[in-house]
């Protein structure tokens, strides 16, 4: 068995969420070409419709008839963010500074994820958000007026800085945001593309609402986080060679390529181009024998934060000890991804230790058959399906949650497996 052929990746989840939300507050039509249709992005779509935004859907496009900030209306019913942290956190910023009250709720997993990290900086901008037990959803967003301010963020969460930017758009004065390190910058790129008054570097954003956003055509590139499962499979399974077409290659997302360089794996970028401010290319990945172990930590972590489970599986297939550190953020995703990756890979017979902020893995391990569990976390469920390629007798519980970000994962994987 090997992986062979070319695949069109599913569109990027983070960029689709942003196109929906930014399009809904712009003036005029926004055409989202090649949007990701998955549970998480449908959650954002449903909420902007509840907020009174007119949306037209065709199989290939979503068209949003944006009417600017005057558009979001008073909504008495709950806004259900389901499993989607990006929807909840970005919406808190989008709805801060409006003259109405809104209530955001989420599913059991999202209702356990921290929200104070968004509430704090939004309060500094004049926002008024009441969290359950001072930390969780349900959250009430009260009417408020945004006052431009200087904000020092102590987390490198892209969701938090995005919420701050979306709130800051409601003041004509400049808000300055200092950031501890680089993280995915899709919101900065998209706001710039929609004509906002914004300048940014990895660690500093200046933004105001002086210029109105104008509807645009947005093409959504393939999602490198979804690609990561095939990348790892192709690198470790002998004789594999795949091309992942139209992959988003924004440098704030390509931490996994830095890992490929560390381990000495073969990859090439073809047809590199820029579309609506985002870098896109085709990724060629080839099986490489004698891979070297890797160490990742520090500022690299936000650039591969969703890839930790699949990188842990990669480490089990490399001779020597690989170290993942400074990754405590992975504990507060759709599940505790350090703990659950540890529990699953341990059950498969791997040499793995869990530390406070990471994992230490010594390979190379022949995976043993056992019953493992995704804990309803899509990134774990897809990682475990790649593990199953290495041992078909592995059984996976709660295996259907791929649909959060990648509804066709199983079909696409089977297209590549020869
Ligand atoms: C995302 C940011 C990351 C990432 C999540 C999507 C985004 O979360 O893990 O899957 O679209 O902004 P944090 O901002 O909490 O790091």
Coordinates of C-alpha atoms and ligand atoms in Angstrom, one line a residue:
X1 CA 0.0 0.0 0.0
X2 CA 1.2 3.5 -0.8
X3 CA -0.2 7.0 -1.5
X4 CA -0.2 8.1 -5.1
X5 CA -1.9 10.8 -7.2
X6 CA -3.2 14.3 -7.1
X7 CA -5.8 15.6 -4.7
X8 CA -7.8 18.9 -4.6
X9 CA -7.7 19.8 -0.9
X10 CA -10.8 20.9 1.0
X11 CA -11.0 24.7 1.3
X12 CA -9.4 26.4 4.3
X13 CA -11.6 26.5 7.4
X14 CA -10.1 29.6 9.0
X15 CA -10.3 31.6 5.8
X16 CA -13.9 30.5 5.1
X17 CA -15.0 31.6 8.5
X18 CA -13.3 35.0 8.0
X19 CA -14.8 35.5 4.5
X20 CA -18.3 34.8 5.9
X21 CA -17.9 37.2 8.8
X22 CA -16.0 40.0 7.1
X23 CA -18.3 39.7 4.0
X24 CA -21.3 40.2 6.3
X25 CA -20.1 43.5 7.6
X26 CA -18.8 44.9 4.3
X27 CA -20.8 47.0 1.9
X28 CA -21.9 45.3 -1.3
X29 CA -21.6 41.7 -2.6
X30 CA -18.9 39.4 -1.4
X31 CA -18.5 36.2 -3.5
X32 CA -16.8 33.4 -1.7
X33 CA -15.5 31.1 -4.3
X34 CA -14.7 27.5 -3.3
X35 CA -15.9 27.9 0.4
X36 CA -15.5 25.1 2.9
X37 CA -18.8 23.5 3.6
X38 CA -18.4 21.7 6.8
X39 CA -20.1 21.7 10.2
X40 CA -18.0 24.5 11.6
X41 CA -18.4 26.9 8.7
X42 CA -22.1 26.1 8.3
X43 CA -22.3 27.3 11.9
X44 CA -20.9 30.7 11.0
X45 CA -23.1 30.9 7.9
X46 CA -26.3 30.1 9.9
X47 CA -25.4 32.8 12.5
X48 CA -24.8 35.6 9.9
X49 CA -28.2 34.7 8.4
X50 CA -29.8 34.9 11.9
X51 CA -28.2 38.4 12.1
X52 CA -30.2 39.4 9.1
X53 CA -27.5 39.1 6.4
X54 CA -28.8 37.8 3.0
X55 CA -26.8 34.9 1.7
X56 CA -27.2 33.0 -1.6
X57 CA -25.7 29.5 -2.0
X58 CA -24.7 27.6 -5.1
X59 CA -22.6 24.4 -5.0
X60 CA -19.4 26.3 -5.7
X61 CA -20.0 29.7 -4.2
X62 CA -21.6 31.6 -1.3
X63 CA -22.7 35.2 -2.1
X64 CA -23.2 37.6 0.8
X65 CA -25.2 40.8 0.4
X66 CA -23.3 42.9 2.9
X67 CA -24.9 46.0 4.3
X68 CA -22.2 47.2 6.7
X69 CA -22.4 47.4 10.4
X70 CA -26.0 48.8 10.3
X71 CA -27.0 45.3 9.2
X72 CA -26.7 43.1 12.3
X73 CA -30.1 43.3 13.8
X74 CA -31.3 42.7 17.3
X75 CA -31.7 38.9 17.7
X76 CA -33.6 37.5 20.6
X77 CA -32.9 33.8 19.9
X78 CA -29.6 32.2 21.0
X79 CA -26.7 32.3 18.5
X80 CA -25.5 28.7 18.6
X81 CA -21.7 28.4 17.9
X82 CA -22.0 24.5 18.2
X83 CA -18.4 23.1 18.2
X84 CA -16.7 26.1 16.6
X85 CA -14.3 28.1 18.7
X86 CA -13.5 30.4 15.7
X87 CA -17.2 31.3 15.3
X88 CA -17.7 32.1 19.0
X89 CA -14.5 34.1 19.5
X90 CA -14.6 36.1 16.2
X91 CA -18.3 36.8 16.8
X92 CA -17.6 38.2 20.2
X93 CA -15.5 40.9 18.5
X94 CA -17.9 41.3 15.6
X95 CA -20.9 41.9 17.9
X96 CA -19.0 44.1 20.4
X97 CA -19.9 47.8 19.9
X98 CA -23.4 47.2 18.5
X99 CA -26.5 48.7 20.1
X100 CA -28.1 45.3 20.9
X101 CA -27.7 42.4 23.2
X102 CA -26.8 38.9 21.9
X103 CA -26.3 35.6 23.6
X104 CA -23.8 33.0 22.3
X105 CA -24.0 29.4 23.2
X106 CA -22.1 26.3 22.2
X107 CA -22.0 22.5 22.5
X108 CA -20.6 20.6 25.4
X109 CA -17.0 20.8 24.2
X110 CA -17.1 24.5 23.3
X111 CA -18.8 25.3 26.6
X112 CA -15.7 24.1 28.3
X113 CA -13.3 26.2 26.3
X114 CA -11.8 29.4 27.8
X115 CA -13.4 32.7 26.6
X116 CA -12.0 35.2 29.1
X117 CA -9.0 35.5 26.8
X118 CA -11.4 37.3 24.4
X119 CA -13.5 39.0 27.0
X120 CA -10.5 40.8 28.6
X121 CA -9.1 42.7 25.5
X122 CA -12.7 43.4 24.3
X123 CA -13.4 45.0 27.7
X124 CA -10.4 47.2 27.2
X125 CA -12.1 48.5 24.0
X126 CA -15.3 49.2 25.9
X127 CA -17.0 45.9 25.3
X128 CA -19.3 44.4 27.8
X129 CA -19.4 40.6 27.8
X130 CA -20.8 38.5 30.6
X131 CA -19.4 35.0 30.7
X132 CA -20.8 32.0 32.5
X133 CA -18.7 31.5 35.7
X134 CA -16.5 34.3 34.4
X135 CA -15.0 32.1 31.7
X136 CA -17.4 30.1 29.6
X137 CA -20.3 30.1 27.1
X138 CA -23.2 31.0 27.3
X139 CA -21.9 34.6 26.9
X140 CA -24.1 37.7 26.8
X141 CA -22.7 40.5 24.7
X142 CA -24.3 43.7 25.9
X143 CA -24.7 47.0 23.9
X144 CA -21.5 49.0 24.0
X145 CA -19.5 51.7 22.3
X146 CA -16.0 50.8 21.1
X147 CA -13.3 53.1 22.4
X148 CA -10.0 52.8 20.4
X149 CA -7.2 51.7 22.7
X150 CA -3.7 50.2 23.0
X151 CA -3.9 46.5 23.7
X152 CA -1.1 44.2 24.8
X153 CA -2.1 40.6 24.1
X154 CA -0.4 37.9 26.1
X155 CA -1.6 35.0 24.0
X156 CA -0.6 34.2 20.4
X157 CA -4.2 33.1 19.7
X158 CA -5.3 34.2 16.2
X159 CA -8.9 34.0 17.3
X160 CA -8.2 36.5 20.1
X161 CA -6.4 39.1 17.9
X162 CA -9.1 38.6 15.2
X163 CA -11.9 39.4 17.8
X164 CA -10.0 42.6 18.8
X165 CA -9.6 43.7 15.1
X166 CA -13.3 43.1 14.4
X167 CA -14.3 45.2 17.4
X168 CA -11.7 47.9 16.7
X169 CA -13.4 48.5 13.3
X170 CA -16.2 50.2 15.1
X171 CA -14.1 53.2 16.1
X172 CA -12.7 55.8 13.7
X173 CA -9.7 56.2 16.0
X174 CA -6.7 53.9 15.8
X175 CA -6.4 50.8 18.0
X176 CA -2.9 49.4 18.4
X177 CA -2.4 45.7 19.2
X178 CA 0.9 44.3 20.5
X179 CA 1.3 40.6 20.0
X180 CA 3.7 38.1 21.7
X181 CA 4.5 36.2 18.5
X182 CA 3.3 35.5 15.0
X183 CA 0.1 33.5 14.4
X184 CA -2.2 32.9 11.4
X185 CA -2.8 36.4 9.9
X186 CA -5.8 35.6 7.7
X187 CA -7.9 38.3 9.3
X188 CA -5.2 41.0 8.7
X189 CA -4.9 39.9 5.1
X190 CA -8.6 39.8 4.5
X191 CA -9.4 43.2 6.2
X192 CA -6.6 44.8 4.1
X193 CA -8.1 43.2 1.0
X194 CA -11.6 44.5 1.9
X195 CA -10.1 48.0 2.1
X196 CA -9.8 48.5 5.9
X197 CA -7.5 51.0 7.5
X198 CA -5.0 48.4 8.8
X199 CA -1.2 48.0 8.9
X200 CA 0.4 45.0 10.5
X201 CA 3.6 43.0 11.2
X202 CA 3.9 39.7 13.1
X203 CA 3.8 41.5 16.4
X204 CA 2.0 44.8 15.9
X205 CA -1.4 45.7 14.3
X206 CA -2.7 49.2 13.8
X207 CA -6.4 49.3 12.8
X208 CA -9.3 51.7 12.7
X209 CA -12.8 51.8 11.2
X210 CA -12.0 55.0 9.3
X211 CA -12.6 53.3 5.9
X212 CA -15.7 51.2 5.1
X213 CA -15.1 47.6 4.0
X214 CA -16.2 46.9 0.5
X215 CA -17.5 43.5 -0.7
X216 CA -14.9 41.5 -2.7
X217 CA -14.5 38.2 -4.5
X218 CA -12.6 35.8 -2.2
X219 CA -11.1 32.5 -3.4
X220 CA -10.6 30.1 -0.6
X221 CA -7.3 28.1 -0.9
X222 CA -6.9 24.5 0.2
X223 CA -6.5 23.9 4.0
X224 CA -2.9 23.0 5.0
X225 CA -4.2 21.7 8.3
X226 CA -6.3 19.2 6.4
X227 CA -3.4 18.5 4.0
X228 CA -1.2 17.6 7.0
X229 CA -2.7 14.2 7.3
X230 CA -1.8 13.3 3.8
X231 CA 1.6 15.0 4.1
X232 CA 2.6 12.8 7.0
X233 CA 1.1 9.6 5.4
X234 CA 3.0 10.2 2.2
X235 CA 6.3 10.9 4.0
X236 CA 6.2 7.7 6.1
X237 CA 4.6 5.1 3.7
X238 CA 7.2 3.7 1.3
X239 CA 6.8 4.5 -2.5
X240 CA 4.3 7.3 -1.9
X241 CA 4.3 10.4 -4.0
X242 CA 1.3 12.8 -4.0
X243 CA 0.5 16.3 -5.2
X244 CA -1.9 18.4 -3.0
X245 CA -3.2 21.0 -5.4
X246 CA -4.1 24.6 -4.5
X247 CA -2.8 24.4 -0.9
X248 CA -2.8 27.6 1.2
X249 CA 0.8 28.3 1.9
X250 CA 0.5 31.4 4.1
X251 CA 3.8 31.4 6.1
X252 CA 1.8 31.8 9.3
X253 CA 0.4 28.3 8.6
X254 CA 3.3 26.4 7.2
X255 CA 5.0 25.3 10.4
X256 CA 4.6 21.7 9.2
X257 CA 6.9 22.5 6.3
X258 CA 9.6 23.6 8.8
X259 CA 9.2 20.2 10.4
X260 CA 9.6 18.4 7.0
X261 CA 12.9 20.3 6.6
X262 CA 14.1 19.3 10.1
X263 CA 13.4 15.6 9.5
X264 CA 14.9 15.7 5.9
X265 CA 11.6 14.8 4.1
X266 CA 11.3 15.5 0.4
X267 CA 8.8 18.2 -0.6
X268 CA 8.4 20.7 -3.4
X269 CA 6.2 23.7 -3.9
X270 CA 4.9 24.1 -7.5
X271 CA 2.9 27.0 -9.1
X272 CA 3.3 29.4 -6.2
X273 CA 1.0 32.4 -6.6
X274 CA -1.0 34.9 -4.6
X275 CA -4.8 35.2 -4.6
X276 CA -6.7 37.7 -2.5
X277 CA -3.5 38.3 -0.4
X278 CA -3.1 34.6 0.4
X279 CA -0.2 32.5 -0.9
X280 CA -1.2 29.3 -2.7
X281 CA 0.7 26.5 -4.4
X282 CA 0.7 22.8 -5.2
X283 CA 2.6 20.7 -2.7
X284 CA 4.5 17.6 -3.9
X285 CA 5.3 15.2 -1.1
X286 CA 7.4 12.1 -1.5
X287 CA 8.2 9.2 0.8
X288 CA 11.7 9.7 2.4
X289 CA 13.6 6.9 4.1
X290 CA 15.8 7.5 7.2
X291 CA 14.0 10.5 8.6
X292 CA 15.6 12.4 11.5
X293 CA 13.8 13.1 14.8
X294 CA 12.5 16.7 15.3
X295 CA 12.1 19.2 18.1
X296 CA 9.5 21.9 18.0
X297 CA 8.6 24.7 20.4
X298 CA 8.6 28.4 21.0
X299 CA 7.3 30.7 18.2
X300 CA 6.9 27.7 15.8
X301 CA 4.0 26.3 17.8
X302 CA 1.3 28.8 16.7
X303 CA 2.3 28.1 13.1
X304 CA 1.4 24.4 13.4
X305 CA -0.9 24.4 16.4
X306 CA -3.6 22.2 14.8
X307 CA -1.0 19.7 13.5
X308 CA 0.2 18.5 16.9
X309 CA -1.7 15.1 16.9
X310 CA -0.5 14.2 13.3
X311 CA 3.0 15.3 14.1
X312 CA 3.0 13.1 17.1
X313 CA 2.1 10.2 14.9
X314 CA 4.9 11.2 12.5
X315 CA 7.4 11.1 15.4
X316 CA 6.4 7.5 16.2
X317 CA 7.6 6.5 12.7
X318 CA 11.0 8.1 13.0
X319 CA 14.0 6.4 14.6
X320 CA 15.1 8.4 17.8
X321 CA 13.5 10.9 20.1
X322 CA 11.3 13.8 18.9
X323 CA 10.2 16.5 21.3
X324 CA 7.1 18.8 21.1
X325 CA 7.2 21.5 23.7
X326 CA 5.5 24.9 24.5
X327 CA 2.3 23.4 23.1
X328 CA 0.0 23.9 26.2
X329 CA -2.5 25.7 23.9
X330 CA -3.2 22.2 22.3
X331 CA -4.8 21.3 25.6
X332 CA -7.7 23.8 25.1
X333 CA -8.8 22.8 21.6
X334 CA -11.8 20.7 20.7
X335 CA -10.3 18.3 23.3
X336 CA -7.1 18.1 25.3
X337 CA -5.0 17.1 22.3
X338 CA -1.8 16.5 24.3
X339 CA -3.5 14.1 26.7
X340 CA -5.7 12.4 24.1
X341 CA -2.8 12.0 21.6
X342 CA -0.8 10.5 24.4
X343 CA -3.5 8.1 25.5
X344 CA -4.2 6.9 22.0
X345 CA -0.6 6.5 20.9
X346 CA 0.3 4.7 24.2
X347 CA -2.6 2.3 23.4
X348 CA -1.1 1.6 20.0
X349 CA 2.2 0.6 21.7
X350 CA 4.2 3.7 21.1
X351 CA 6.9 5.1 23.4
X352 CA 5.4 8.4 24.3
X353 CA 5.5 10.6 27.4
X354 CA 3.2 13.5 28.2
X355 CA 4.8 16.6 29.7
X356 CA 3.0 19.7 31.1
X357 CA 3.3 21.5 27.7
X358 CA 4.2 18.8 25.2
X359 CA 5.0 15.2 24.2
X360 CA 8.2 13.2 24.0
X361 CA 8.1 10.4 21.5
X362 CA 10.7 7.8 20.7
X363 CA 10.4 5.8 17.5
X364 CA 10.3 3.9 15.5
X365 CA 7.2 1.9 16.6
X366 CA 5.2 -0.8 14.9
X367 CA 1.7 0.2 15.8
X368 CA -0.3 -2.5 17.7
X369 CA -4.0 -3.2 17.1
X370 CA -6.2 -1.7 19.8
X371 CA -9.4 0.3 20.3
X372 CA -8.7 4.0 20.3
X373 CA -11.0 7.1 20.6
X374 CA -11.1 10.4 18.8
X375 CA -12.9 11.9 21.9
X376 CA -15.1 13.6 19.3
X377 CA -12.1 15.8 18.1
X378 CA -11.8 16.0 14.3
X379 CA -8.0 16.3 14.3
X380 CA -7.6 13.2 16.4
X381 CA -10.1 11.2 14.3
X382 CA -8.2 12.0 11.1
X383 CA -4.8 11.3 12.8
X384 CA -6.1 7.9 13.9
X385 CA -7.3 7.1 10.4
X386 CA -3.7 7.6 9.2
X387 CA -2.5 5.4 12.0
X388 CA -5.0 2.8 10.7
X389 CA -3.2 2.8 7.4
X390 CA -0.2 1.5 9.2
X391 CA -2.2 -1.2 11.0
X392 CA -5.7 -1.9 9.6
X393 CA -6.7 -3.7 12.7
X394 CA -6.9 -0.5 14.7
X395 CA -10.5 0.3 15.7
X396 CA -11.6 3.9 16.2
X397 CA -14.4 5.1 18.4
X398 CA -16.3 8.4 17.6
X399 CA -14.7 8.3 14.1
X400 CA -17.3 10.5 12.3
X401 CA -16.3 13.9 13.6
X402 CA -14.1 14.6 10.6
X403 CA -17.1 16.5 9.3
X404 CA -16.3 19.4 11.6
X405 CA -13.5 20.4 9.1
X406 CA -13.3 17.8 6.4
X407 CA -16.5 15.9 5.5
X408 CA -14.9 14.0 2.6
X409 CA -11.7 13.0 4.4
X410 CA -12.3 9.2 4.1
X411 CA -13.2 9.4 0.4
X412 CA -10.2 11.6 -0.4
X413 CA -7.9 9.4 1.6
X414 CA -9.2 6.4 -0.4
X415 CA -8.5 8.2 -3.7
X416 CA -4.9 8.5 -2.7
X417 CA -4.4 5.0 -1.3
X418 CA -3.2 2.6 -4.0
Ligands
LIG1 C1 -8.0 29.4 14.4 C2 -7.0 29.7 15.3 C3 -6.3 28.6 16.2 C4 -6.7 27.2 15.6 C5 -8.1 27.0 15.3 C6 -8.5 28.0 14.2 C7 -8.5 30.5 13.6 O1 -6.9 28.8 17.5 O2 -6.3 26.3 16.6 O3 -8.3 25.7 14.8 O4 -9.2 30.3 12.6 O5 -8.3 31.6 14.0 P1 -6.3 29.8 18.5 O6 -6.5 31.2 18.0 O7 -7.0 29.6 19.8 O8 -4.8 29.5 18.6

